[in-house]
Amino acid sequence: MTVARALLGATVRVGDRAVRLVETEAYVAGDPASHTFRGPTRRNRSMFGAPGTLYVYRIHQVVCANLVTRSGEAVLLRAGEPLGLLAVNPSGPGRLCAVLGLTIGDDGTDVTRDGRIRLYGRLRRPARIAVGPRVGIRRAVDRPLRFAEAGNRWVSRPRPSA
DNA sequence: GAAAAGATTACCT
DNA sequence: GGTAATCTTTTCC
């Protein structure tokens, strides 16, 4: 979850589209809410890959992207601030992936080697980081593993206050 | 092979 | 604030 905080303010670029991350969630080993909780499966195999591997999964009719930090642990990219002149709304995991053009086909991509998908350092440091419970899950709901840039308009609702 | 659950989103009350 | 849409993966018989 150290990485989840460090990613706030970082830039993610996919092809010619880029966003500045303003909201993330950490999923760690032994976390009942994590897809890795019950061991490796066909879907989450990339989440056990090397750090920097992209874990993309489909839920309902939407896809969400994670960045693997350690084997079995990953950071969910929840929202970003559009860079450039994008008339889009990357506020929310599904929307963010749609904006970046990420698909299930990008699952398992190594961000440190792939040229299309890349991570950049922070443009500017978040003024204040808000921490709160994660959203949308049914297990371990109370764990404060959600991180967002305080006051940023692109943070998805409900906005963490602490 | 069939049923249930899910890290979502949008729309209705 | 609550529920439906919608569909893939997982899990159980």
PDB file of N, CA, C and O in Angstrom, chain A residues 35-93:
ATOM      1  N   HIS A  35      -8.576 -10.683  -5.272  1.00  0.00           N
ATOM      2  CA  HIS A  35      -8.807 -11.830  -6.155  1.00  0.00           C
ATOM      3  C   HIS A  35      -7.796 -12.932  -5.904  1.00  0.00           C
ATOM      4  O   HIS A  35      -7.985 -14.063  -6.307  1.00  0.00           O
ATOM      5  N   THR A  36      -6.692 -12.596  -5.240  1.00  0.00           N
ATOM      6  CA  THR A  36      -5.646 -13.590  -5.003  1.00  0.00           C
ATOM      7  C   THR A  36      -5.840 -14.330  -3.690  1.00  0.00           C
ATOM      8  O   THR A  36      -5.067 -15.208  -3.344  1.00  0.00           O
ATOM      9  N   PHE A  37      -6.893 -13.957  -2.953  1.00  0.00           N
ATOM     10  CA  PHE A  37      -7.096 -14.509  -1.616  1.00  0.00           C
ATOM     11  C   PHE A  37      -7.189 -16.033  -1.624  1.00  0.00           C
ATOM     12  O   PHE A  37      -6.667 -16.702  -0.760  1.00  0.00           O
ATOM     13  N   ARG A  38      -7.847 -16.592  -2.630  1.00  0.00           N
ATOM     14  CA  ARG A  38      -8.032 -18.037  -2.669  1.00  0.00           C
ATOM     15  C   ARG A  38      -7.051 -18.727  -3.613  1.00  0.00           C
ATOM     16  O   ARG A  38      -7.352 -19.787  -4.148  1.00  0.00           O
ATOM     17  N   GLY A  39      -5.894 -18.088  -3.797  1.00  0.00           N
ATOM     18  CA  GLY A  39      -4.874 -18.711  -4.614  1.00  0.00           C
ATOM     19  C   GLY A  39      -5.008 -18.378  -6.083  1.00  0.00           C
ATOM     20  O   GLY A  39      -5.989 -17.762  -6.496  1.00  0.00           O
ATOM     21  N   PRO A  40      -4.023 -18.779  -6.863  1.00  0.00           N
ATOM     22  CA  PRO A  40      -4.007 -18.453  -8.291  1.00  0.00           C
ATOM     23  C   PRO A  40      -5.140 -19.137  -9.036  1.00  0.00           C
ATOM     24  O   PRO A  40      -5.463 -20.286  -8.780  1.00  0.00           O
ATOM     25  N   THR A  41      -5.752 -18.416  -9.928  1.00  0.00           N
ATOM     26  CA  THR A  41      -6.771 -18.985 -10.802  1.00  0.00           C
ATOM     27  C   THR A  41      -6.454 -18.532 -12.218  1.00  0.00           C
ATOM     28  O   THR A  41      -5.529 -17.761 -12.451  1.00  0.00           O
ATOM     29  N   ARG A  42      -7.236 -18.989 -13.146  1.00  0.00           N
ATOM     30  CA  ARG A  42      -6.980 -18.643 -14.537  1.00  0.00           C
ATOM     31  C   ARG A  42      -7.062 -17.124 -14.731  1.00  0.00           C
ATOM     32  O   ARG A  42      -6.310 -16.542 -15.486  1.00  0.00           O
ATOM     33  N   ARG A  43      -7.991 -16.497 -14.032  1.00  0.00           N
ATOM     34  CA  ARG A  43      -8.207 -15.073 -14.245  1.00  0.00           C
ATOM     35  C   ARG A  43      -7.110 -14.213 -13.624  1.00  0.00           C
ATOM     36  O   ARG A  43      -6.646 -13.264 -14.229  1.00  0.00           O
ATOM     37  N   ASN A  44      -6.692 -14.563 -12.409  1.00  0.00           N
ATOM     38  CA  ASN A  44      -5.799 -13.654 -11.710  1.00  0.00           C
ATOM     39  C   ASN A  44      -4.321 -14.022 -11.849  1.00  0.00           C
ATOM     40  O   ASN A  44      -3.486 -13.500 -11.137  1.00  0.00           O
ATOM     41  N   ARG A  45      -4.014 -14.938 -12.762  1.00  0.00           N
ATOM     42  CA  ARG A  45      -2.624 -15.407 -12.855  1.00  0.00           C
ATOM     43  C   ARG A  45      -1.636 -14.266 -13.044  1.00  0.00           C
ATOM     44  O   ARG A  45      -0.532 -14.301 -12.489  1.00  0.00           O
ATOM     45  N   SER A  46      -2.024 -13.235 -13.774  1.00  0.00           N
ATOM     46  CA  SER A  46      -1.082 -12.146 -14.013  1.00  0.00           C
ATOM     47  C   SER A  46      -0.831 -11.332 -12.754  1.00  0.00           C
ATOM     48  O   SER A  46       0.143 -10.592 -12.658  1.00  0.00           O
ATOM     49  N   MET A  47      -1.709 -11.480 -11.767  1.00  0.00           N
ATOM     50  CA  MET A  47      -1.524 -10.758 -10.513  1.00  0.00           C
ATOM     51  C   MET A  47      -0.394 -11.386  -9.699  1.00  0.00           C
ATOM     52  O   MET A  47       0.094 -10.801  -8.740  1.00  0.00           O
ATOM     53  N   PHE A  48       0.014 -12.571 -10.088  1.00  0.00           N
ATOM     54  CA  PHE A  48       1.145 -13.215  -9.426  1.00  0.00           C
ATOM     55  C   PHE A  48       2.414 -13.032 -10.244  1.00  0.00           C
ATOM     56  O   PHE A  48       3.428 -13.654  -9.975  1.00  0.00           O
ATOM     57  N   GLY A  49       2.340 -12.210 -11.243  1.00  0.00           N
ATOM     58  CA  GLY A  49       3.496 -11.980 -12.102  1.00  0.00           C
ATOM     59  C   GLY A  49       4.498 -11.024 -11.470  1.00  0.00           C
ATOM     60  O   GLY A  49       4.404 -10.681 -10.296  1.00  0.00           O
ATOM     61  N   ALA A  50       5.444 -10.590 -12.270  1.00  0.00           N
ATOM     62  CA  ALA A  50       6.498  -9.704 -11.779  1.00  0.00           C
ATOM     63  C   ALA A  50       5.917  -8.323 -11.486  1.00  0.00           C
ATOM     64  O   ALA A  50       4.895  -7.935 -12.050  1.00  0.00           O
ATOM     65  N   PRO A  51       6.560  -7.578 -10.579  1.00  0.00           N
ATOM     66  CA  PRO A  51       6.140  -6.199 -10.317  1.00  0.00           C
ATOM     67  C   PRO A  51       6.141  -5.394 -11.617  1.00  0.00           C
ATOM     68  O   PRO A  51       7.042  -5.532 -12.429  1.00  0.00           O
ATOM     69  N   GLY A  52       5.101  -4.588 -11.780  1.00  0.00           N
ATOM     70  CA  GLY A  52       5.009  -3.823 -13.017  1.00  0.00           C
ATOM     71  C   GLY A  52       4.123  -4.483 -14.049  1.00  0.00           C
ATOM     72  O   GLY A  52       3.862  -3.919 -15.106  1.00  0.00           O
ATOM     73  N   THR A  53       3.656  -5.670 -13.740  1.00  0.00           N
ATOM     74  CA  THR A  53       2.754  -6.364 -14.653  1.00  0.00           C
ATOM     75  C   THR A  53       1.349  -5.781 -14.530  1.00  0.00           C
ATOM     76  O   THR A  53       0.911  -5.433 -13.436  1.00  0.00           O
ATOM     77  N   LEU A  54       0.667  -5.676 -15.644  1.00  0.00           N
ATOM     78  CA  LEU A  54      -0.691  -5.157 -15.641  1.00  0.00           C
ATOM     79  C   LEU A  54      -1.676  -6.314 -15.448  1.00  0.00           C
ATOM     80  O   LEU A  54      -1.600  -7.328 -16.121  1.00  0.00           O
ATOM     81  N   TYR A  55      -2.584  -6.148 -14.497  1.00  0.00           N
ATOM     82  CA  TYR A  55      -3.624  -7.147 -14.277  1.00  0.00           C
ATOM     83  C   TYR A  55      -4.962  -6.519 -14.647  1.00  0.00           C
ATOM     84  O   TYR A  55      -5.453  -5.642 -13.963  1.00  0.00           O
ATOM     85  N   VAL A  56      -5.516  -6.943 -15.749  1.00  0.00           N
ATOM     86  CA  VAL A  56      -6.795  -6.406 -16.218  1.00  0.00           C
ATOM     87  C   VAL A  56      -7.844  -7.503 -16.137  1.00  0.00           C
ATOM     88  O   VAL A  56      -7.617  -8.613 -16.587  1.00  0.00           O
ATOM     89  N   TYR A  57      -8.965  -7.184 -15.527  1.00  0.00           N
ATOM     90  CA  TYR A  57     -10.012  -8.191 -15.428  1.00  0.00           C
ATOM     91  C   TYR A  57     -11.349  -7.574 -15.832  1.00  0.00           C
ATOM     92  O   TYR A  57     -11.536  -6.359 -15.835  1.00  0.00           O
ATOM     93  N   ARG A  58     -12.264  -8.428 -16.187  1.00  0.00           N
ATOM     94  CA  ARG A  58     -13.578  -7.972 -16.615  1.00  0.00           C
ATOM     95  C   ARG A  58     -14.598  -8.272 -15.525  1.00  0.00           C
ATOM     96  O   ARG A  58     -14.597  -9.352 -14.946  1.00  0.00           O
ATOM     97  N   ILE A  59     -15.457  -7.334 -15.256  1.00  0.00           N
ATOM     98  CA  ILE A  59     -16.532  -7.558 -14.298  1.00  0.00           C
ATOM     99  C   ILE A  59     -17.771  -6.879 -14.853  1.00  0.00           C
ATOM    100  O   ILE A  59     -17.687  -5.786 -15.401  1.00  0.00           O
ATOM    101  N   HIS A  60     -18.920  -7.503 -14.704  1.00  0.00           N
ATOM    102  CA  HIS A  60     -20.134  -7.041 -15.338  1.00  0.00           C
ATOM    103  C   HIS A  60     -19.800  -6.793 -16.808  1.00  0.00           C
ATOM    104  O   HIS A  60     -19.354  -7.691 -17.471  1.00  0.00           O
ATOM    105  N   GLN A  61     -19.952  -5.597 -17.315  1.00  0.00           N
ATOM    106  CA  GLN A  61     -19.560  -5.369 -18.702  1.00  0.00           C
ATOM    107  C   GLN A  61     -18.418  -4.382 -18.794  1.00  0.00           C
ATOM    108  O   GLN A  61     -18.254  -3.696 -19.756  1.00  0.00           O
ATOM    109  N   VAL A  62     -17.606  -4.343 -17.748  1.00  0.00           N
ATOM    110  CA  VAL A  62     -16.576  -3.325 -17.637  1.00  0.00           C
ATOM    111  C   VAL A  62     -15.230  -3.968 -17.309  1.00  0.00           C
ATOM    112  O   VAL A  62     -15.186  -5.080 -16.792  1.00  0.00           O
ATOM    113  N   VAL A  63     -14.153  -3.292 -17.635  1.00  0.00           N
ATOM    114  CA  VAL A  63     -12.837  -3.796 -17.265  1.00  0.00           C
ATOM    115  C   VAL A  63     -12.160  -2.846 -16.273  1.00  0.00           C
ATOM    116  O   VAL A  63     -12.400  -1.646 -16.284  1.00  0.00           O
ATOM    117  N   CYS A  64     -11.339  -3.427 -15.401  1.00  0.00           N
ATOM    118  CA  CYS A  64     -10.593  -2.637 -14.434  1.00  0.00           C
ATOM    119  C   CYS A  64      -9.124  -3.022 -14.529  1.00  0.00           C
ATOM    120  O   CYS A  64      -8.793  -4.169 -14.800  1.00  0.00           O
ATOM    121  N   ALA A  65      -8.238  -2.060 -14.286  1.00  0.00           N
ATOM    122  CA  ALA A  65      -6.808  -2.309 -14.407  1.00  0.00           C
ATOM    123  C   ALA A  65      -6.104  -2.187 -13.065  1.00  0.00           C
ATOM    124  O   ALA A  65      -6.409  -1.311 -12.257  1.00  0.00           O
ATOM    125  N   ASN A  66      -5.164  -3.100 -12.840  1.00  0.00           N
ATOM    126  CA  ASN A  66      -4.342  -3.071 -11.641  1.00  0.00           C
ATOM    127  C   ASN A  66      -2.886  -3.110 -12.045  1.00  0.00           C
ATOM    128  O   ASN A  66      -2.533  -3.626 -13.101  1.00  0.00           O
ATOM    129  N   LEU A  67      -2.044  -2.591 -11.161  1.00  0.00           N
ATOM    130  CA  LEU A  67      -0.610  -2.681 -11.373  1.00  0.00           C
ATOM    131  C   LEU A  67      -0.024  -3.558 -10.267  1.00  0.00           C
ATOM    132  O   LEU A  67      -0.213  -3.286  -9.081  1.00  0.00           O
ATOM    133  N   VAL A  68       0.636  -4.648 -10.674  1.00  0.00           N
ATOM    134  CA  VAL A  68       1.193  -5.570  -9.690  1.00  0.00           C
ATOM    135  C   VAL A  68       2.386  -4.925  -8.983  1.00  0.00           C
ATOM    136  O   VAL A  68       3.272  -4.365  -9.622  1.00  0.00           O
ATOM    137  N   THR A  69       2.392  -4.996  -7.649  1.00  0.00           N
ATOM    138  CA  THR A  69       3.488  -4.414  -6.875  1.00  0.00           C
ATOM    139  C   THR A  69       4.430  -5.511  -6.382  1.00  0.00           C
ATOM    140  O   THR A  69       5.624  -5.394  -6.485  1.00  0.00           O
ATOM    141  N   ARG A  70       3.847  -6.564  -5.869  1.00  0.00           N
ATOM    142  CA  ARG A  70       4.581  -7.755  -5.508  1.00  0.00           C
ATOM    143  C   ARG A  70       3.727  -8.925  -5.943  1.00  0.00           C
ATOM    144  O   ARG A  70       2.541  -8.778  -6.183  1.00  0.00           O
ATOM    145  N   SER A  71       4.335 -10.105  -6.033  1.00  0.00           N
ATOM    146  CA  SER A  71       3.578 -11.266  -6.444  1.00  0.00           C
ATOM    147  C   SER A  71       2.383 -11.484  -5.522  1.00  0.00           C
ATOM    148  O   SER A  71       2.534 -11.631  -4.317  1.00  0.00           O
ATOM    149  N   GLY A  72       1.188 -11.445  -6.102  1.00  0.00           N
ATOM    150  CA  GLY A  72      -0.015 -11.640  -5.311  1.00  0.00           C
ATOM    151  C   GLY A  72      -0.603 -10.366  -4.770  1.00  0.00           C
ATOM    152  O   GLY A  72      -1.672 -10.376  -4.164  1.00  0.00           O
ATOM    153  N   GLU A  73       0.078  -9.243  -4.998  1.00  0.00           N
ATOM    154  CA  GLU A  73      -0.446  -7.963  -4.523  1.00  0.00           C
ATOM    155  C   GLU A  73      -0.488  -6.974  -5.686  1.00  0.00           C
ATOM    156  O   GLU A  73       0.345  -7.005  -6.580  1.00  0.00           O
ATOM    157  N   ALA A  74      -1.487  -6.092  -5.656  1.00  0.00           N
ATOM    158  CA  ALA A  74      -1.623  -5.155  -6.763  1.00  0.00           C
ATOM    159  C   ALA A  74      -2.348  -3.891  -6.317  1.00  0.00           C
ATOM    160  O   ALA A  74      -2.948  -3.844  -5.230  1.00  0.00           O
ATOM    161  N   VAL A  75      -2.268  -2.883  -7.151  1.00  0.00           N
ATOM    162  CA  VAL A  75      -2.934  -1.619  -6.886  1.00  0.00           C
ATOM    163  C   VAL A  75      -3.976  -1.380  -7.976  1.00  0.00           C
ATOM    164  O   VAL A  75      -3.664  -1.398  -9.157  1.00  0.00           O
ATOM    165  N   LEU A  76      -5.220  -1.191  -7.546  1.00  0.00           N
ATOM    166  CA  LEU A  76      -6.294  -0.918  -8.493  1.00  0.00           C
ATOM    167  C   LEU A  76      -6.289   0.561  -8.853  1.00  0.00           C
ATOM    168  O   LEU A  76      -6.292   1.434  -7.983  1.00  0.00           O
ATOM    169  N   LEU A  77      -6.277   0.839 -10.145  1.00  0.00           N
ATOM    170  CA  LEU A  77      -6.326   2.219 -10.622  1.00  0.00           C
ATOM    171  C   LEU A  77      -7.787   2.647 -10.707  1.00  0.00           C
ATOM    172  O   LEU A  77      -8.526   2.205 -11.576  1.00  0.00           O
ATOM    173  N   ARG A  78      -8.194   3.523  -9.822  1.00  0.00           N
ATOM    174  CA  ARG A  78      -9.611   3.869  -9.743  1.00  0.00           C
ATOM    175  C   ARG A  78     -10.016   5.131 -10.500  1.00  0.00           C
ATOM    176  O   ARG A  78     -11.127   5.221 -11.022  1.00  0.00           O
ATOM    177  N   ALA A  79      -9.143   6.122 -10.490  1.00  0.00           N
ATOM    178  CA  ALA A  79      -9.517   7.358 -11.170  1.00  0.00           C
ATOM    179  C   ALA A  79      -8.287   8.166 -11.536  1.00  0.00           C
ATOM    180  O   ALA A  79      -7.234   8.034 -10.927  1.00  0.00           O
ATOM    181  N   GLY A  80      -8.441   9.005 -12.541  1.00  0.00           N
ATOM    182  CA  GLY A  80      -7.321   9.829 -12.981  1.00  0.00           C
ATOM    183  C   GLY A  80      -7.802  11.169 -13.480  1.00  0.00           C
ATOM    184  O   GLY A  80      -8.994  11.376 -13.718  1.00  0.00           O
ATOM    185  N   GLU A  81      -6.854  12.065 -13.593  1.00  0.00           N
ATOM    186  CA  GLU A  81      -7.163  13.399 -14.111  1.00  0.00           C
ATOM    187  C   GLU A  81      -6.671  13.443 -15.548  1.00  0.00           C
ATOM    188  O   GLU A  81      -5.519  13.126 -15.819  1.00  0.00           O
ATOM    189  N   PRO A  82      -7.541  13.786 -16.510  1.00  0.00           N
ATOM    190  CA  PRO A  82      -7.156  13.769 -17.921  1.00  0.00           C
ATOM    191  C   PRO A  82      -6.012  14.743 -18.198  1.00  0.00           C
ATOM    192  O   PRO A  82      -6.014  15.864 -17.712  1.00  0.00           O
ATOM    193  N   LEU A  83      -5.052  14.298 -18.969  1.00  0.00           N
ATOM    194  CA  LEU A  83      -3.960  15.178 -19.386  1.00  0.00           C
ATOM    195  C   LEU A  83      -4.158  15.490 -20.863  1.00  0.00           C
ATOM    196  O   LEU A  83      -4.606  14.669 -21.631  1.00  0.00           O
ATOM    197  N   GLY A  84      -3.795  16.695 -21.262  1.00  0.00           N
ATOM    198  CA  GLY A  84      -4.080  17.093 -22.623  1.00  0.00           C
ATOM    199  C   GLY A  84      -5.489  17.640 -22.687  1.00  0.00           C
ATOM    200  O   GLY A  84      -6.046  18.076 -21.685  1.00  0.00           O
ATOM    201  N   LEU A  85      -6.073  17.595 -23.839  1.00  0.00           N
ATOM    202  CA  LEU A  85      -7.406  18.187 -24.011  1.00  0.00           C
ATOM    203  C   LEU A  85      -8.454  17.117 -24.191  1.00  0.00           C
ATOM    204  O   LEU A  85      -9.221  17.119 -25.135  1.00  0.00           O
ATOM    205  N   LEU A  86      -8.470  16.179 -23.281  1.00  0.00           N
ATOM    206  CA  LEU A  86      -9.409  15.087 -23.404  1.00  0.00           C
ATOM    207  C   LEU A  86     -10.764  15.461 -22.827  1.00  0.00           C
ATOM    208  O   LEU A  86     -10.866  15.835 -21.662  1.00  0.00           O
ATOM    209  N   ALA A  87     -11.792  15.347 -23.630  1.00  0.00           N
ATOM    210  CA  ALA A  87     -13.149  15.580 -23.139  1.00  0.00           C
ATOM    211  C   ALA A  87     -13.702  14.261 -22.646  1.00  0.00           C
ATOM    212  O   ALA A  87     -14.622  13.697 -23.217  1.00  0.00           O
ATOM    213  N   VAL A  88     -13.117  13.769 -21.596  1.00  0.00           N
ATOM    214  CA  VAL A  88     -13.520  12.464 -21.086  1.00  0.00           C
ATOM    215  C   VAL A  88     -13.706  12.520 -19.579  1.00  0.00           C
ATOM    216  O   VAL A  88     -13.444  13.530 -18.937  1.00  0.00           O
ATOM    217  N   ASN A  89     -14.166  11.413 -19.027  1.00  0.00           N
ATOM    218  CA  ASN A  89     -14.426  11.357 -17.602  1.00  0.00           C
ATOM    219  C   ASN A  89     -13.859  10.068 -17.010  1.00  0.00           C
ATOM    220  O   ASN A  89     -14.571   9.089 -16.881  1.00  0.00           O
ATOM    221  N   PRO A  90     -12.583  10.069 -16.646  1.00  0.00           N
ATOM    222  CA  PRO A  90     -11.939   8.876 -16.106  1.00  0.00           C
ATOM    223  C   PRO A  90     -12.125   8.748 -14.605  1.00  0.00           C
ATOM    224  O   PRO A  90     -11.228   8.326 -13.896  1.00  0.00           O
ATOM    225  N   SER A  91     -13.311   9.078 -14.109  1.00  0.00           N
ATOM    226  CA  SER A  91     -13.584   9.004 -12.689  1.00  0.00           C
ATOM    227  C   SER A  91     -14.309   7.714 -12.376  1.00  0.00           C
ATOM    228  O   SER A  91     -15.527   7.636 -12.469  1.00  0.00           O
ATOM    229  N   GLY A  92     -13.555   6.697 -12.004  1.00  0.00           N
ATOM    230  CA  GLY A  92     -14.105   5.368 -11.754  1.00  0.00           C
ATOM    231  C   GLY A  92     -13.303   4.332 -12.514  1.00  0.00           C
ATOM    232  O   GLY A  92     -12.807   4.632 -13.591  1.00  0.00           O
ATOM    233  N   PRO A  93     -13.138   3.148 -11.940  1.00  0.00           N
ATOM    234  CA  PRO A  93     -12.277   2.109 -12.515  1.00  0.00           C
ATOM    235  C   PRO A  93     -12.646   1.745 -13.952  1.00  0.00           C
ATOM    236  O   PRO A  93     -11.779   1.674 -14.820  1.00  0.00           O
TER     237      PRO A  93
END
